PDB file of N, CA and C in Angstrom:
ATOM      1  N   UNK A  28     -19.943  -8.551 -11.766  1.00  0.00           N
ATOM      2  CA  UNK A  28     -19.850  -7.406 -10.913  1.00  0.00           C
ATOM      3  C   UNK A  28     -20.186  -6.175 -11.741  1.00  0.00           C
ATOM      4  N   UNK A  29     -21.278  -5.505 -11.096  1.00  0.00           N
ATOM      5  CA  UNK A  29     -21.451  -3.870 -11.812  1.00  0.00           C
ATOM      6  C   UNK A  29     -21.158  -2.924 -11.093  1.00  0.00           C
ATOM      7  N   UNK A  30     -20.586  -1.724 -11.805  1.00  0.00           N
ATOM      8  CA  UNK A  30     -19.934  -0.858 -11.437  1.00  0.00           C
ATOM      9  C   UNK A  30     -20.689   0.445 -12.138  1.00  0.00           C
ATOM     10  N   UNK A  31     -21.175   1.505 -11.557  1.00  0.00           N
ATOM     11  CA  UNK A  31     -21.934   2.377 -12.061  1.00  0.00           C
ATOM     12  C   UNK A  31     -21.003   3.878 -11.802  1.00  0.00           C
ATOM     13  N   UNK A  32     -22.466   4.847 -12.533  1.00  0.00           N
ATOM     14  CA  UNK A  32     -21.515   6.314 -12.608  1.00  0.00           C
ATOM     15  C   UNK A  32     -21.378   6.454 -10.884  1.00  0.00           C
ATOM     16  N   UNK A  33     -20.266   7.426 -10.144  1.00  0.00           N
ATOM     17  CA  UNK A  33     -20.016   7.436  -8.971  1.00  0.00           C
ATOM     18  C   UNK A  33     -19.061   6.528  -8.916  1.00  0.00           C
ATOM     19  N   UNK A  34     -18.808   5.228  -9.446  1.00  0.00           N
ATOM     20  CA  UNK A  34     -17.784   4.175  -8.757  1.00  0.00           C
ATOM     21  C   UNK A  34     -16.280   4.487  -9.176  1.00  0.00           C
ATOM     22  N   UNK A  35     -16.136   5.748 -10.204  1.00  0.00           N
ATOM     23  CA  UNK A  35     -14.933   5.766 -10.492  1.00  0.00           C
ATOM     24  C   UNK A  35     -13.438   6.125  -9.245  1.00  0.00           C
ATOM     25  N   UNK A  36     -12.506   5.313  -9.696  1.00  0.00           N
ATOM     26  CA  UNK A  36     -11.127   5.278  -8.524  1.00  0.00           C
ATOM     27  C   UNK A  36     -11.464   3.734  -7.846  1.00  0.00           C
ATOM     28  N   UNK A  37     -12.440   3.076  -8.104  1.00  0.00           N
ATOM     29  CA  UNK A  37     -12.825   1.955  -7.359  1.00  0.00           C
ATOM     30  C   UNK A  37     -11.888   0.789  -7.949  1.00  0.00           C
ATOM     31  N   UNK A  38     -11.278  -0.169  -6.584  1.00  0.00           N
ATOM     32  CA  UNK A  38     -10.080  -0.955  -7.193  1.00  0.00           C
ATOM     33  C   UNK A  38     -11.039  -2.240  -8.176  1.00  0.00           C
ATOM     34  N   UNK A  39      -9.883  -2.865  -9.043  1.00  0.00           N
ATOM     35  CA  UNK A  39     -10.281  -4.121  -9.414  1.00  0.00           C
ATOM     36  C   UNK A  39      -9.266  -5.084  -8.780  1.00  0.00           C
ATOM     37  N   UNK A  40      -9.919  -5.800  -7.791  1.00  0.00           N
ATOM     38  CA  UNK A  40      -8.914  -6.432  -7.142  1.00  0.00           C
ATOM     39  C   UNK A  40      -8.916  -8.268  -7.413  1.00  0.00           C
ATOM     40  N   UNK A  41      -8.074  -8.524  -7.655  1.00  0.00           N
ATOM     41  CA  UNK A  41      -7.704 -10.074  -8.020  1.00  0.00           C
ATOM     42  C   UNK A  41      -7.101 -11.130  -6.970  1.00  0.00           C
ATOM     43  N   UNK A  42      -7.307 -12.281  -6.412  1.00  0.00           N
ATOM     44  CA  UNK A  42      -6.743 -13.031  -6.029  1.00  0.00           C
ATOM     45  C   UNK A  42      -6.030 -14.444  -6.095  1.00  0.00           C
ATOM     46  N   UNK A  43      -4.738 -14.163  -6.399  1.00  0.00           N
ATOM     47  CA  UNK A  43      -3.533 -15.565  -6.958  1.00  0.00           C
ATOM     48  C   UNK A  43      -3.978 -16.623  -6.288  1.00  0.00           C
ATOM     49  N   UNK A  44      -3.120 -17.674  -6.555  1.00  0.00           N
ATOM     50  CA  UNK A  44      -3.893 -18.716  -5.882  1.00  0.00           C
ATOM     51  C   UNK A  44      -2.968 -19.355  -4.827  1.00  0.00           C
ATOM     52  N   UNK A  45      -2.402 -18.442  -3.922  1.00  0.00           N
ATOM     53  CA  UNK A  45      -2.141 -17.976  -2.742  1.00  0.00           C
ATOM     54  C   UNK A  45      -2.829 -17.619  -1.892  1.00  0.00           C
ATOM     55  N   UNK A  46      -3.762 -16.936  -2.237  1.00  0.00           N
ATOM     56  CA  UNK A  46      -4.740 -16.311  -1.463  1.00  0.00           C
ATOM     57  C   UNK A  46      -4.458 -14.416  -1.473  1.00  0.00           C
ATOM     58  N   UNK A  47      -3.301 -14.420  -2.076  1.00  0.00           N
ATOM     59  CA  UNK A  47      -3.058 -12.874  -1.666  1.00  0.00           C
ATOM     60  C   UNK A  47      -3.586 -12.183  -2.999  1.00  0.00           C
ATOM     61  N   UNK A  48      -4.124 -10.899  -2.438  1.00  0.00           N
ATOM     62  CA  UNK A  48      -5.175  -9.969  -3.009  1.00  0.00           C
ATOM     63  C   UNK A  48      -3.880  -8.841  -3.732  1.00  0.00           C
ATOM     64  N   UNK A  49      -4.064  -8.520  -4.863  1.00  0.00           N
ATOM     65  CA  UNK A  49      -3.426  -7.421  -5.632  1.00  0.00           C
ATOM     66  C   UNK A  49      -4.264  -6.728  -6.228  1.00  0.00           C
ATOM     67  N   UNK A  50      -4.506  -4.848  -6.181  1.00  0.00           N
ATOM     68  CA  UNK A  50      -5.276  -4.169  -7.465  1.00  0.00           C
ATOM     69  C   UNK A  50      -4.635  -4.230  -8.470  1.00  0.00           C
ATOM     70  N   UNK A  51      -5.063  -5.040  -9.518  1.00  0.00           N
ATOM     71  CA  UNK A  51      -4.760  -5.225 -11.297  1.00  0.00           C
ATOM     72  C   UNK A  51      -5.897  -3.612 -11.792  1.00  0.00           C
ATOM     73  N   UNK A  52      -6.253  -2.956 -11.685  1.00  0.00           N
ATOM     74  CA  UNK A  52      -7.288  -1.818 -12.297  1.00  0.00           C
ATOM     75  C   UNK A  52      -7.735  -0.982 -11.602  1.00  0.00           C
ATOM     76  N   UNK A  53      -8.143   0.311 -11.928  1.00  0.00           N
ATOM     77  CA  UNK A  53      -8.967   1.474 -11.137  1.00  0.00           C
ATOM     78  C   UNK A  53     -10.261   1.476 -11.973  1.00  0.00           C
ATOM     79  N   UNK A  54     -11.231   1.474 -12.003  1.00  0.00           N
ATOM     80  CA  UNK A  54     -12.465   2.193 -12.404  1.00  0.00           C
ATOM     81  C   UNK A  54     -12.328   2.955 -13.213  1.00  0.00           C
ATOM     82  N   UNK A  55     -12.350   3.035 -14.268  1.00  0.00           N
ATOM     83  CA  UNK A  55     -12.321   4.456 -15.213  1.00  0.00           C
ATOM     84  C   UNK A  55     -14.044   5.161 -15.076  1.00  0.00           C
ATOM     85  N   UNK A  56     -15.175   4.866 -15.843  1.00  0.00           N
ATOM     86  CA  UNK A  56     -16.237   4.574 -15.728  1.00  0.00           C
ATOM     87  C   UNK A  56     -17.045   3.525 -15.754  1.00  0.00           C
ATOM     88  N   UNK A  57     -18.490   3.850 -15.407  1.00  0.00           N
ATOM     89  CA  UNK A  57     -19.614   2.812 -15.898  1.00  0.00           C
ATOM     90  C   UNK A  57     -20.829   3.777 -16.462  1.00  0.00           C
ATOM     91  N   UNK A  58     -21.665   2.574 -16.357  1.00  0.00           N
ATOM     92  CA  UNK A  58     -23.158   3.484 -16.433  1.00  0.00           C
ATOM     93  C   UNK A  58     -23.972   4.171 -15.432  1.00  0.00           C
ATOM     94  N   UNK A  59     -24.735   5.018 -16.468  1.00  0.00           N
ATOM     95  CA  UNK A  59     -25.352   6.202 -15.253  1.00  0.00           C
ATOM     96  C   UNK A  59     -26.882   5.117 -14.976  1.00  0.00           C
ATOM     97  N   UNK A  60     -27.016   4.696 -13.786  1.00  0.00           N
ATOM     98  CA  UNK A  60     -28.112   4.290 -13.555  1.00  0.00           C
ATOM     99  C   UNK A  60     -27.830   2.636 -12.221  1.00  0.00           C
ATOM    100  N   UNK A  61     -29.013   2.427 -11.822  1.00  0.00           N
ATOM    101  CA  UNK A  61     -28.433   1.307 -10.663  1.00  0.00           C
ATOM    102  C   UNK A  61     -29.884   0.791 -10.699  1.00  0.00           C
ATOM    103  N   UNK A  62     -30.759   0.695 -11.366  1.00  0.00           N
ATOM    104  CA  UNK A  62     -32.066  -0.317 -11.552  1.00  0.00           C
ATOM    105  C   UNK A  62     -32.409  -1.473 -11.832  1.00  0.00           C
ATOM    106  N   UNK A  63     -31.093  -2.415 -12.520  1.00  0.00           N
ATOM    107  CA  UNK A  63     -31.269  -3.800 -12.507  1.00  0.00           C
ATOM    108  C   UNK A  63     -31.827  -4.185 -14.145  1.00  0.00           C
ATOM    109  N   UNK A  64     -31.763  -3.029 -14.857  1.00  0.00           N
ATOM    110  CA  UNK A  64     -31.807  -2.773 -16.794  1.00  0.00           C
ATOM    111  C   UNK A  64     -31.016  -3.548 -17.131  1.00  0.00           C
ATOM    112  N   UNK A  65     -29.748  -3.385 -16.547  1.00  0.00           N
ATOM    113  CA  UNK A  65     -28.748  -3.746 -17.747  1.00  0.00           C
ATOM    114  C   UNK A  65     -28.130  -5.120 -17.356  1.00  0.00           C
ATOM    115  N   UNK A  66     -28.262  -5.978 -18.550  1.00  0.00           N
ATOM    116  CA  UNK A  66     -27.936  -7.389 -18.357  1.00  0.00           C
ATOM    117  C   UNK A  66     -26.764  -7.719 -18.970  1.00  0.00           C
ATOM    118  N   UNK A  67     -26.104  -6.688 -19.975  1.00  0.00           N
ATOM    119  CA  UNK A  67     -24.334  -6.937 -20.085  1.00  0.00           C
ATOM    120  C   UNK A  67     -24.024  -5.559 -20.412  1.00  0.00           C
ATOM    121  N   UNK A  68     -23.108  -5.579 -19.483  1.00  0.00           N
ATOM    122  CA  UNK A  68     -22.494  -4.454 -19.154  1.00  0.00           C
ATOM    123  C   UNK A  68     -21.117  -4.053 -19.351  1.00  0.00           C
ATOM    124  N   UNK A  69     -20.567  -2.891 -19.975  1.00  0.00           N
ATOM    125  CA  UNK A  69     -18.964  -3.177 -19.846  1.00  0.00           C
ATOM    126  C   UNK A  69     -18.221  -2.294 -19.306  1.00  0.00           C
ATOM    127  N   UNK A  70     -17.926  -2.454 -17.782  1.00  0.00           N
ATOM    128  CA  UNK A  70     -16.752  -1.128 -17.930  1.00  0.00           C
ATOM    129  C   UNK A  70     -15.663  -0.779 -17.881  1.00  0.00           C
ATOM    130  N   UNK A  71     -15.078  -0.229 -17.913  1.00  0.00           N
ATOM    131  CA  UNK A  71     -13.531   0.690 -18.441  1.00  0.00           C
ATOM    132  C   UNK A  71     -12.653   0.522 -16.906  1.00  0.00           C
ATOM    133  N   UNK A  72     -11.384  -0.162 -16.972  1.00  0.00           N
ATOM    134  CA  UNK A  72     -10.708   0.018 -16.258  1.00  0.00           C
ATOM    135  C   UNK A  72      -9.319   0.615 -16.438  1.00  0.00           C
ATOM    136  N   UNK A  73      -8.769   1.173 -15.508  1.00  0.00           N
ATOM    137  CA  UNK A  73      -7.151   1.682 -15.996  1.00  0.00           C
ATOM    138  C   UNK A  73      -6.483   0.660 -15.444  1.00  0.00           C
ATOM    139  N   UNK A  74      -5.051   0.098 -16.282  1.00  0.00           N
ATOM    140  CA  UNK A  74      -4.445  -0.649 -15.618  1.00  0.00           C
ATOM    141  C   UNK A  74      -3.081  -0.361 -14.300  1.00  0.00           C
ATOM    142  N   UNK A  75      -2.939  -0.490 -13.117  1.00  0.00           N
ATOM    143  CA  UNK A  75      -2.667  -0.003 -12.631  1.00  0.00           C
ATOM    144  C   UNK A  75      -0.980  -0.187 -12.854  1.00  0.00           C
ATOM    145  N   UNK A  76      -0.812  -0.839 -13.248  1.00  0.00           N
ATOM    146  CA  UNK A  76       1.147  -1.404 -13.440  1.00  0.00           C
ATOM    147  C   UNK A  76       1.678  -0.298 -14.869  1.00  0.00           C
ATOM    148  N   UNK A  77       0.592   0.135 -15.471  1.00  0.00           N
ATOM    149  CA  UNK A  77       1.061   1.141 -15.876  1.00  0.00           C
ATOM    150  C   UNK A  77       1.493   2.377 -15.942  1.00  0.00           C
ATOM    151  N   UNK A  78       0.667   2.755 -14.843  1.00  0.00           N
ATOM    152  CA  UNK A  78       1.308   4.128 -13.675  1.00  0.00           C
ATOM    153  C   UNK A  78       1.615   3.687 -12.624  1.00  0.00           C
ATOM    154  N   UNK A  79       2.495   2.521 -12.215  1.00  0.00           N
ATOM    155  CA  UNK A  79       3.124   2.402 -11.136  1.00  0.00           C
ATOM    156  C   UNK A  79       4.333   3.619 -10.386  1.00  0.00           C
ATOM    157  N   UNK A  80       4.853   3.864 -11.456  1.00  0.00           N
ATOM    158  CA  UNK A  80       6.206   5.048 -11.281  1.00  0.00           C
ATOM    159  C   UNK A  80       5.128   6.411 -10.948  1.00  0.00           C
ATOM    160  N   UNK A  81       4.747   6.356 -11.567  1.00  0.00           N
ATOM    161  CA  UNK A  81       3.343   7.878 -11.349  1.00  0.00           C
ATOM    162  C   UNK A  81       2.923   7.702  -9.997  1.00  0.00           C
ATOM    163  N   UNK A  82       2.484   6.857  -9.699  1.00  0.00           N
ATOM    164  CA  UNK A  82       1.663   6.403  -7.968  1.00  0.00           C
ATOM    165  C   UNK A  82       2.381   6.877  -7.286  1.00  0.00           C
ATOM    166  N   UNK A  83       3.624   6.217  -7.615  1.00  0.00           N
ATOM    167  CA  UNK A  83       4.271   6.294  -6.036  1.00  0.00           C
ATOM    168  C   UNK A  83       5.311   7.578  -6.151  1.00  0.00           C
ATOM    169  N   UNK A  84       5.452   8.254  -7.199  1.00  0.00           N
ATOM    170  CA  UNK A  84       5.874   9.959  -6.905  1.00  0.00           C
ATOM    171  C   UNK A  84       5.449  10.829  -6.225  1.00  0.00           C
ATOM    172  N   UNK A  85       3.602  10.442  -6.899  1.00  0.00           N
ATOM    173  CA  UNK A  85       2.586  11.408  -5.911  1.00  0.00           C
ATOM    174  C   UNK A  85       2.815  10.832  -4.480  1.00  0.00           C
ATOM    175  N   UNK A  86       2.768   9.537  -4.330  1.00  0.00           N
ATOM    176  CA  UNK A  86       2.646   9.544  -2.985  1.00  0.00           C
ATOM    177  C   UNK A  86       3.900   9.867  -2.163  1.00  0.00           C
ATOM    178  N   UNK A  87       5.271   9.578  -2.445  1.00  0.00           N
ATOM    179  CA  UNK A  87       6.390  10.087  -1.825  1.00  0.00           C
ATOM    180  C   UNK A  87       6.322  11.550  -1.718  1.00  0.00           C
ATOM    181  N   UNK A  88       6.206  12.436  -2.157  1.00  0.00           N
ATOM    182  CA  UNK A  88       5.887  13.969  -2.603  1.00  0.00           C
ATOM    183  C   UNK A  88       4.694  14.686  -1.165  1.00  0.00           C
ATOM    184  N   UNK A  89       3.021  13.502  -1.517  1.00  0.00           N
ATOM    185  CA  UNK A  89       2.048  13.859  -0.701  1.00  0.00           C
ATOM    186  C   UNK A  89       2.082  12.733   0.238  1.00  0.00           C
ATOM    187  N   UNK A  90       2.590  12.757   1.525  1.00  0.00           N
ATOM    188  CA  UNK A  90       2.523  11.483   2.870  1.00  0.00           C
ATOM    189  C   UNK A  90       1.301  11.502   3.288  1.00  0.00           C
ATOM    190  N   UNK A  91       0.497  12.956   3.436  1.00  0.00           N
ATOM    191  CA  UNK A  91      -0.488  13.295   4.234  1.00  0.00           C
ATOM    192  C   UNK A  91      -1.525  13.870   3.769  1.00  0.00           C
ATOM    193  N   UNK A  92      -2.578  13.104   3.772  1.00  0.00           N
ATOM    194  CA  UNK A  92      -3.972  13.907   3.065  1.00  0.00           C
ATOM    195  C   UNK A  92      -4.799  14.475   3.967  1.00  0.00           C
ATOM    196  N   UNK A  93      -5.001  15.727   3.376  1.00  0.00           N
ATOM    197  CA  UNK A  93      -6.190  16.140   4.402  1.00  0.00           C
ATOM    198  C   UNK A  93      -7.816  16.106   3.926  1.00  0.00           C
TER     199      UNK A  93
END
């Protein structure tokens, strides 16, 4: 899977072998470009269980986005 400049906030999502889907990562960056160049690629994810307490402050705090 490639992930380019623009994709950042984009989940990395995993599935147990349950079937149920969890985001393990956000997008940090990728590369600037989408032409089919690059044959290994690496990009940067944040892990999300590490700002779990952070997430959900902002979101108790902000209910409603405009």
């Amino acid at each position: 899977m490639l992930y380019f400049q623009g994709d950042s906030g984009s989940p990395l999502m995993c599935q147990d072998s349950t079937g149920h889907w969890t985001v393990q990562g956000l997008m940090s960056y990728g590369v600037d470009g989408c032409d089919g160049q690059f044959k290994s690629i690496v990009n940067r994810f944040a892990k999300v269980s590490t700002s779990v307490n952070w997430i959900q402050s902002i979101i108790s705090i902000n209910l409603f986005v405009t």
